[in-house]
Every structure is written in C-alpha cells, then in structure tokens.
Amino acid sequence: MTADDSRRSAWRDRTRLVHSGRVPEEQFGFVNTPVYRGSTVLFKTMAEQTSYDGRFIYGTKGTPTTEALAKAWTDIAGAAGTVLLPSGLAAVTIALMSCLKAGDHLLVTDNAYRPTRKLCDGLLKGFGVETEYYDPMIGGGISALLRQNTAAVLVEAPGSQSLEVQDVPAIAEAAHKVGALVVMDNTWATPFFFPPHERGVDLAIEAGTKYLGGHSDILLGLVSANERAWPKLAAAFEATAPCPGPEDCFLALRGLRTMLLRLKEAERQALDMAHWLAARPEVKTVLHPALPSCPGHEIWKRDFKGSSGLFSVILNPVPKHAVAAMLDGLRLFGMGYSWGGFESLVISFDPSAYRSATRWNPGGPALRFQIGLEDTEDLKADLDEGFARLRAASR
Ligand SMILES: *Cc1c(COP(=O)(O)O)cnc(C)c1O
C-alpha cells in the first residue's frame, strides 16, 4: 500500500465519490476515463501473451472504463471486489448463481423484487435449486428455516414495493452459523445509506439503473462481494462474461459523481411528500421506512443512515376505477416502472397473487411513488387534483 492508498481508505463518502476510480495521469491528464471500446488487446511479445497476467488481456476481462467503475464501487461499497452487469436483474442472477448448485436450498424473502422470484421459480428450479420463501419480518427466527443444505439467504431491505425493512444483521448471524451466504438486494438504500458488508452481507446487489444512472437512460447492475464471497463471484463472472456496454459504464461513472447529492435530495423530497400524504384523508397508511407506520421502522432507525426517494401508500378502500381516475389524469407524475431518475413516477401494485409465505392484505389499494427533483409544491398540486378525481369517481 502506498502512502496515497492509506489516506484513501480514510476518505469520507463524498470525497470517495469524487476521487474513486479516477487516474487522470493515465488519461493524458483528462479528468474522466473515456469510453474504451475493445475486444482485442495486443501484446508486444509471446511471453506477454502466454503469461496471462497483464492488466488488460481481453475485453470481457475488463477495460479502463469498466475497471474505473468497478474499482470506484468496490471502494464505495467497502467490498473486496465488484462485477458489472448489463442490468440489475442480471446482477441478481450472477449473485445467486455464484453461490448455488444443484441440490442446494435457497431462502428468499417474500417481498423480493418480482423478477427475482421468477428467476428462482424458473431457471434456478430447473438447475435443481429449491427456493423457500420466508416472512420479511422473520429476523433471527430464520434459524428455524435453515437447513444443512441452505447455501444462501436472499434479503431485500426494504422491499421495493411493500417497503418492509428486514433485520439483516440478525438474519446474517443465523445464516453464517450454518455456513450460508447472505445475498442482499441493496438497491433502495445504496451503500451510502446501508453499508452492506459492514452489516453481514456477503454479496450485495445494486441495480445501477436506479440511483447510479440517475437519469432513466441506462440499464446496469453491480454486485459487490466481501473477501469470503469474492472468489465465487469472480469465477461465476469469468465463466459467463455478461459484460455491460462501455457507454453505459461511462454514464454510470458520470452519474456516480453526483449520486449522493441526488440521493440526499431525493430523501428530502420524498420525506416531504410522505408526510403530506400521511395527512391526506384518502390515505390509510404510508409505507416509508422513516415513518413509524412502516413495518421495520425501528430496524431502519438502527441500521440505516438515510432513506431514498421510493415509498408506497395504502389508500382507504375505493373502487379500482376511482384509482384509475386519479392516476390517468396526473400531469407531473409519470406512470412507469423503475425509479431513481430525476422525474417523479407512480404505479399501482398488488403482490397478493404471488406472495406465498405471507398474506398481502393491506386493506386498500396500494400505490408506489418515486419522488424526483420537481418542486414538491407542484407535485402536491398534481396529486391534490388527482385525489379530487378519485373522490368524484368513488361517489
Ligand atoms: C429495478 C430493480 C432491479 C432490476 O434492475 P434492472 O436494471 O431493471 O434489471 C432489481 N432489484 C430491485 C429492487 C429493483 O428495483
């Protein structure tokens, strides 16, 4: 370790964000690492070609652009290493495949991202992995479900629709006792608000599509691993080479520099909107981890350093067409999947048909909000008109 490296490890988040993964001397002094497009890397000698230990060997094994992003994320996540994938779902896939084999048992939280469930119930099942779903609020009670062949436990805290905050340290302690790895979908909090590897997570997934990209214009996934899980993750990546495009990696690096600022603004904006919604007569409950009405709020207070711009509300019972009247006429809120961009979104959701370990019965229609960077007074006015349409249609 050089003197510079030792100072580096003491940097705080904001400094890390500005300086990680950047070596201007290697780029003729330019501040940013550009888009390197490349498959073939030329060697000077046969010895170099056959030794296979150069910094760059072939495009699938890394380019200056992908190396810059992976190094920066490893720094930020406090990990041993990071692999980059072309989508968040590809990140979930490689994380799980790196630690599972035929005959293994996998525990998955019942509030997991739906495509993750489909992966488990389809492809992984076909490969001989048995998935069992568990109550997201199970905490240390997960011990009762752990088996000799349980190879991994997947947590998602909070769930990206229903927002239950899981007790990750308690689950990790129980899982590690039987030798199982803990895989976390950490997209909501990001390493800034939940440092995964400090809290017992072995493999941490981030859909870079969300806050890292930040502008709803790229698809990207990242998996960081601690010392224990890194060899498995690196081997799974090497075996399959699911490489993201260099342009998207460049855009993610560009997004990274302002990620924490955007995240903190999303936090402030979303809290403003969540408190406003909590006071509306049309709203039954607000599911925002920073509000006491959210399952796991106390755990959030204990383990998390902040909240992002995504939360949900349960409306008081109204017919479906009244909810449609509200949403269909919104002018500022877009209706669309994904989140973490600069623009506000809303979707209705209902996981009751596919939950299997718990029942989803919140007592009214559910809406998920992603709060962007608009002025919240304008967002409130848009929803205020929406609620008027909802009331008129439910009469
Ligand atoms: C969006 C999302 C993903 C998948 O990311 P994509 O890039 O859209 O594939 C995974 N997990 C969570 C919690 C997400 O919100």
mmCIF file of C-alpha atoms in Angstrom, residues 66-263:
data_model
loop_
_atom_site.group_PDB
_atom_site.id
_atom_site.type_symbol
_atom_site.label_atom_id
_atom_site.label_comp_id
_atom_site.label_asym_id
_atom_site.label_seq_id
_atom_site.Cartn_x
_atom_site.Cartn_y
_atom_site.Cartn_z
ATOM 1 C CA THR A 66 -15.098 -0.930 -16.631
ATOM 2 C CA GLU A 67 -12.108 -1.112 -14.302
ATOM 3 C CA ALA A 68 -12.693 2.506 -13.235
ATOM 4 C CA LEU A 69 -16.343 1.835 -12.371
ATOM 5 C CA ALA A 70 -15.721 -1.495 -10.643
ATOM 6 C CA LYS A 71 -12.888 -0.016 -8.548
ATOM 7 C CA ALA A 72 -14.950 3.005 -7.558
ATOM 8 C CA TRP A 73 -17.868 0.812 -6.498
ATOM 9 C CA THR A 74 -15.606 -1.547 -4.543
ATOM 10 C CA ASP A 75 -14.338 1.498 -2.648
ATOM 11 C CA ILE A 76 -17.805 2.863 -2.026
ATOM 12 C CA ALA A 77 -19.358 -0.455 -1.004
ATOM 13 C CA GLY A 78 -16.406 -1.366 1.231
ATOM 14 C CA ALA A 79 -16.035 -4.632 -0.679
ATOM 15 C CA ALA A 80 -13.278 -6.987 -1.806
ATOM 16 C CA GLY A 81 -14.402 -6.752 -5.427
ATOM 17 C CA THR A 82 -17.233 -5.797 -7.796
ATOM 18 C CA VAL A 83 -18.566 -7.186 -11.074
ATOM 19 C CA LEU A 84 -20.605 -5.113 -13.541
ATOM 20 C CA LEU A 85 -23.639 -6.493 -15.354
ATOM 21 C CA PRO A 86 -25.873 -5.219 -18.158
ATOM 22 C CA SER A 87 -28.951 -4.938 -15.857
ATOM 23 C CA GLY A 88 -29.985 -5.144 -12.228
ATOM 24 C CA LEU A 89 -31.707 -8.446 -12.872
ATOM 25 C CA ALA A 90 -28.510 -9.847 -14.392
ATOM 26 C CA ALA A 91 -26.805 -8.781 -11.147
ATOM 27 C CA VAL A 92 -29.358 -10.757 -9.094
ATOM 28 C CA THR A 93 -28.806 -13.736 -11.401
ATOM 29 C CA ILE A 94 -24.998 -13.814 -11.213
ATOM 30 C CA ALA A 95 -25.027 -13.188 -7.436
ATOM 31 C CA LEU A 96 -27.303 -16.195 -6.867
ATOM 32 C CA MET A 97 -25.646 -18.462 -9.423
ATOM 33 C CA SER A 98 -22.220 -17.750 -7.929
ATOM 34 C CA CYS A 99 -23.182 -19.395 -4.632
ATOM 35 C CA LEU A 100 -25.736 -22.077 -5.618
ATOM 36 C CA LYS A 101 -25.543 -25.523 -7.166
ATOM 37 C CA ALA A 102 -27.918 -28.427 -7.775
ATOM 38 C CA GLY A 103 -29.308 -29.814 -4.507
ATOM 39 C CA ASP A 104 -28.986 -26.523 -2.624
ATOM 40 C CA HIS A 105 -31.728 -24.848 -0.612
ATOM 41 C CA LEU A 106 -32.254 -21.096 -1.037
ATOM 42 C CA LEU A 107 -34.251 -18.853 1.313
ATOM 43 C CA VAL A 108 -35.827 -15.803 -0.341
ATOM 44 C CA THR A 109 -37.730 -13.016 1.350
ATOM 45 C CA ASP A 110 -41.417 -12.950 0.387
ATOM 46 C CA ASN A 111 -41.238 -9.249 -0.549
ATOM 47 C CA ALA A 112 -38.448 -9.782 -3.109
ATOM 48 C CA TYR A 113 -38.426 -7.980 -6.456
ATOM 49 C CA ARG A 114 -40.820 -9.990 -8.603
ATOM 50 C CA PRO A 115 -38.392 -10.900 -11.417
ATOM 51 C CA THR A 116 -36.102 -12.324 -8.694
ATOM 52 C CA ARG A 117 -38.948 -14.681 -7.710
ATOM 53 C CA LYS A 118 -39.410 -15.672 -11.347
ATOM 54 C CA LEU A 119 -35.700 -16.440 -11.624
ATOM 55 C CA CYS A 120 -35.888 -18.668 -8.531
ATOM 56 C CA ASP A 121 -39.113 -20.432 -9.532
ATOM 57 C CA GLY A 122 -37.990 -20.947 -13.135
ATOM 58 C CA LEU A 123 -34.341 -21.116 -14.135
ATOM 59 C CA LEU A 124 -32.883 -21.920 -10.706
ATOM 60 C CA LYS A 125 -35.515 -24.577 -10.045
ATOM 61 C CA GLY A 126 -34.604 -26.159 -13.364
ATOM 62 C CA PHE A 127 -30.983 -26.275 -12.239
ATOM 63 C CA GLY A 128 -32.005 -28.199 -9.109
ATOM 64 C CA VAL A 129 -32.104 -25.362 -6.560
ATOM 65 C CA GLU A 130 -35.021 -25.431 -4.115
ATOM 66 C CA THR A 131 -36.346 -21.983 -3.153
ATOM 67 C CA GLU A 132 -38.328 -21.417 0.032
ATOM 68 C CA TYR A 133 -39.917 -18.030 0.732
ATOM 69 C CA TYR A 134 -39.965 -16.518 4.222
ATOM 70 C CA ASP A 135 -41.672 -13.674 6.061
ATOM 71 C CA PRO A 136 -39.594 -10.493 5.551
ATOM 72 C CA MET A 137 -40.066 -9.639 9.250
ATOM 73 C CA ILE A 138 -38.714 -13.015 10.425
ATOM 74 C CA GLY A 139 -35.403 -11.611 11.791
ATOM 75 C CA GLY A 140 -33.410 -14.148 13.832
ATOM 76 C CA GLY A 141 -36.385 -16.530 13.543
ATOM 77 C CA ILE A 142 -34.884 -17.540 10.198
ATOM 78 C CA SER A 143 -32.838 -20.098 12.195
ATOM 79 C CA ALA A 144 -35.850 -22.416 12.152
ATOM 80 C CA LEU A 145 -35.816 -22.476 8.325
ATOM 81 C CA LEU A 146 -32.098 -23.002 7.811
ATOM 82 C CA ARG A 147 -31.131 -26.486 6.675
ATOM 83 C CA GLN A 148 -27.872 -28.331 6.258
ATOM 84 C CA ASN A 149 -28.043 -27.650 2.510
ATOM 85 C CA THR A 150 -29.103 -23.976 2.762
ATOM 86 C CA ALA A 151 -26.435 -22.278 0.660
ATOM 87 C CA ALA A 152 -27.827 -18.734 0.549
ATOM 88 C CA VAL A 153 -30.394 -16.382 2.049
ATOM 89 C CA LEU A 154 -31.667 -13.531 -0.099
ATOM 90 C CA VAL A 155 -32.730 -10.345 1.670
ATOM 91 C CA GLU A 156 -34.191 -7.181 0.202
ATOM 92 C CA ALA A 157 -34.422 -4.348 2.687
ATOM 93 C CA PRO A 158 -36.703 -2.624 2.302
ATOM 94 C CA GLY A 159 -38.811 -4.445 -0.302
ATOM 95 C CA SER A 160 -39.067 -2.227 -3.358
ATOM 96 C CA GLN A 161 -42.877 -2.102 -3.315
ATOM 97 C CA SER A 162 -44.123 -3.027 0.165
ATOM 98 C CA LEU A 163 -41.111 -1.470 1.970
ATOM 99 C CA GLU A 164 -40.788 -3.852 4.958
ATOM 100 C CA VAL A 165 -37.343 -3.303 6.493
ATOM 101 C CA GLN A 166 -35.612 -6.579 7.269
ATOM 102 C CA ASP A 167 -33.331 -7.243 10.223
ATOM 103 C CA VAL A 168 -30.295 -8.003 8.057
ATOM 104 C CA PRO A 169 -27.705 -8.352 10.867
ATOM 105 C CA ALA A 170 -29.889 -10.901 12.709
ATOM 106 C CA ILE A 171 -30.516 -12.889 9.524
ATOM 107 C CA ALA A 172 -26.813 -12.774 8.633
ATOM 108 C CA GLU A 173 -25.786 -14.030 12.074
ATOM 109 C CA ALA A 174 -28.130 -17.016 11.806
ATOM 110 C CA ALA A 175 -27.189 -17.774 8.184
ATOM 111 C CA HIS A 176 -23.464 -17.646 8.847
ATOM 112 C CA LYS A 177 -23.821 -20.150 11.703
ATOM 113 C CA VAL A 178 -24.803 -22.815 9.164
ATOM 114 C CA GLY A 179 -22.353 -21.601 6.514
ATOM 115 C CA ALA A 180 -24.957 -19.976 4.227
ATOM 116 C CA LEU A 181 -24.113 -16.773 2.350
ATOM 117 C CA VAL A 182 -26.253 -13.649 2.628
ATOM 118 C CA VAL A 183 -27.199 -12.044 -0.677
ATOM 119 C CA MET A 184 -28.816 -8.621 -0.432
ATOM 120 C CA ASP A 185 -30.661 -6.541 -2.983
ATOM 121 C CA ASN A 186 -29.485 -3.158 -1.653
ATOM 122 C CA THR A 187 -30.864 -1.038 -4.498
ATOM 123 C CA TRP A 188 -33.123 1.115 -2.293
ATOM 124 C CA ALA A 189 -30.597 2.241 0.306
ATOM 125 C CA THR A 190 -27.399 2.003 -1.764
ATOM 126 C CA PRO A 191 -24.109 1.584 0.163
ATOM 127 C CA PHE A 192 -24.408 5.211 1.300
ATOM 128 C CA PHE A 193 -27.465 4.552 3.446
ATOM 129 C CA PHE A 194 -26.766 0.881 4.205
ATOM 130 C CA PRO A 195 -23.123 -0.252 4.069
ATOM 131 C CA PRO A 196 -23.902 -3.888 3.241
ATOM 132 C CA HIS A 197 -20.645 -5.647 4.014
ATOM 133 C CA GLU A 198 -20.341 -3.959 7.429
ATOM 134 C CA ARG A 199 -23.760 -5.370 8.282
ATOM 135 C CA GLY A 200 -23.004 -9.001 7.457
ATOM 136 C CA VAL A 201 -23.934 -9.150 3.764
ATOM 137 C CA ASP A 202 -21.662 -11.354 1.622
ATOM 138 C CA LEU A 203 -22.967 -10.398 -1.839
ATOM 139 C CA ALA A 204 -24.644 -7.009 -2.370
ATOM 140 C CA ILE A 205 -26.685 -6.234 -5.473
ATOM 141 C CA GLU A 206 -27.283 -2.743 -6.790
ATOM 142 C CA ALA A 207 -29.490 -2.016 -9.779
ATOM 143 C CA GLY A 208 -27.300 0.763 -11.231
ATOM 144 C CA THR A 209 -30.291 1.522 -13.449
ATOM 145 C CA LYS A 210 -31.736 3.440 -10.483
ATOM 146 C CA TYR A 211 -29.692 5.991 -8.486
ATOM 147 C CA LEU A 212 -26.319 5.330 -10.073
ATOM 148 C CA GLY A 213 -27.553 6.118 -13.574
ATOM 149 C CA GLY A 214 -29.995 8.591 -12.089
ATOM 150 C CA HIS A 215 -31.439 9.790 -15.386
ATOM 151 C CA SER A 216 -33.655 6.882 -16.568
ATOM 152 C CA ASP A 217 -31.392 6.345 -19.566
ATOM 153 C CA ILE A 218 -29.230 3.302 -18.777
ATOM 154 C CA LEU A 219 -29.567 -0.293 -17.617
ATOM 155 C CA LEU A 220 -26.800 -1.555 -15.353
ATOM 156 C CA GLY A 221 -26.211 -3.894 -12.442
ATOM 157 C CA LEU A 222 -23.424 -4.267 -9.900
ATOM 158 C CA VAL A 223 -22.576 -6.998 -7.415
ATOM 159 C CA SER A 224 -20.012 -6.341 -4.708
ATOM 160 C CA ALA A 225 -18.614 -9.127 -2.539
ATOM 161 C CA ASN A 226 -16.684 -9.444 0.697
ATOM 162 C CA GLU A 227 -13.460 -11.494 0.932
ATOM 163 C CA ARG A 228 -15.386 -14.688 1.520
ATOM 164 C CA ALA A 229 -17.723 -14.439 -1.481
ATOM 165 C CA TRP A 230 -15.427 -12.665 -3.961
ATOM 166 C CA PRO A 231 -13.681 -15.783 -5.376
ATOM 167 C CA LYS A 232 -17.064 -17.386 -6.131
ATOM 168 C CA LEU A 233 -18.442 -14.205 -7.696
ATOM 169 C CA ALA A 234 -15.334 -13.610 -9.808
ATOM 170 C CA ALA A 235 -15.444 -17.230 -11.023
ATOM 171 C CA ALA A 236 -19.139 -17.000 -11.979
ATOM 172 C CA PHE A 237 -18.494 -13.802 -13.899
ATOM 173 C CA GLU A 238 -15.460 -15.224 -15.659
ATOM 174 C CA ALA A 239 -17.384 -18.336 -16.661
ATOM 175 C CA THR A 240 -20.244 -16.384 -18.250
ATOM 176 C CA ALA A 241 -18.867 -12.888 -19.129
ATOM 177 C CA PRO A 242 -22.161 -10.952 -19.007
ATOM 178 C CA CYS A 243 -20.451 -7.653 -19.870
ATOM 179 C CA PRO A 244 -22.271 -4.307 -19.888
ATOM 180 C CA GLY A 245 -21.595 -1.920 -22.776
ATOM 181 C CA PRO A 246 -18.827 0.645 -22.316
ATOM 182 C CA GLU A 247 -21.119 3.610 -22.954
ATOM 183 C CA ASP A 248 -23.391 2.591 -20.064
ATOM 184 C CA CYS A 249 -20.375 2.125 -17.782
ATOM 185 C CA PHE A 250 -19.196 5.605 -18.706
ATOM 186 C CA LEU A 251 -22.631 7.078 -17.965
ATOM 187 C CA ALA A 252 -22.717 5.228 -14.638
ATOM 188 C CA LEU A 253 -19.320 6.715 -13.715
ATOM 189 C CA ARG A 254 -20.626 10.145 -14.643
ATOM 190 C CA GLY A 255 -23.754 9.541 -12.538
ATOM 191 C CA LEU A 256 -21.672 8.255 -9.646
ATOM 192 C CA ARG A 257 -20.023 11.635 -9.043
ATOM 193 C CA THR A 258 -23.343 13.263 -8.119
ATOM 194 C CA MET A 259 -25.102 10.172 -6.788
ATOM 195 C CA LEU A 260 -25.009 11.102 -3.116
ATOM 196 C CA LEU A 261 -26.200 14.657 -3.763
ATOM 197 C CA ARG A 262 -29.134 13.361 -5.807
ATOM 198 C CA LEU A 263 -29.884 10.700 -3.225
#
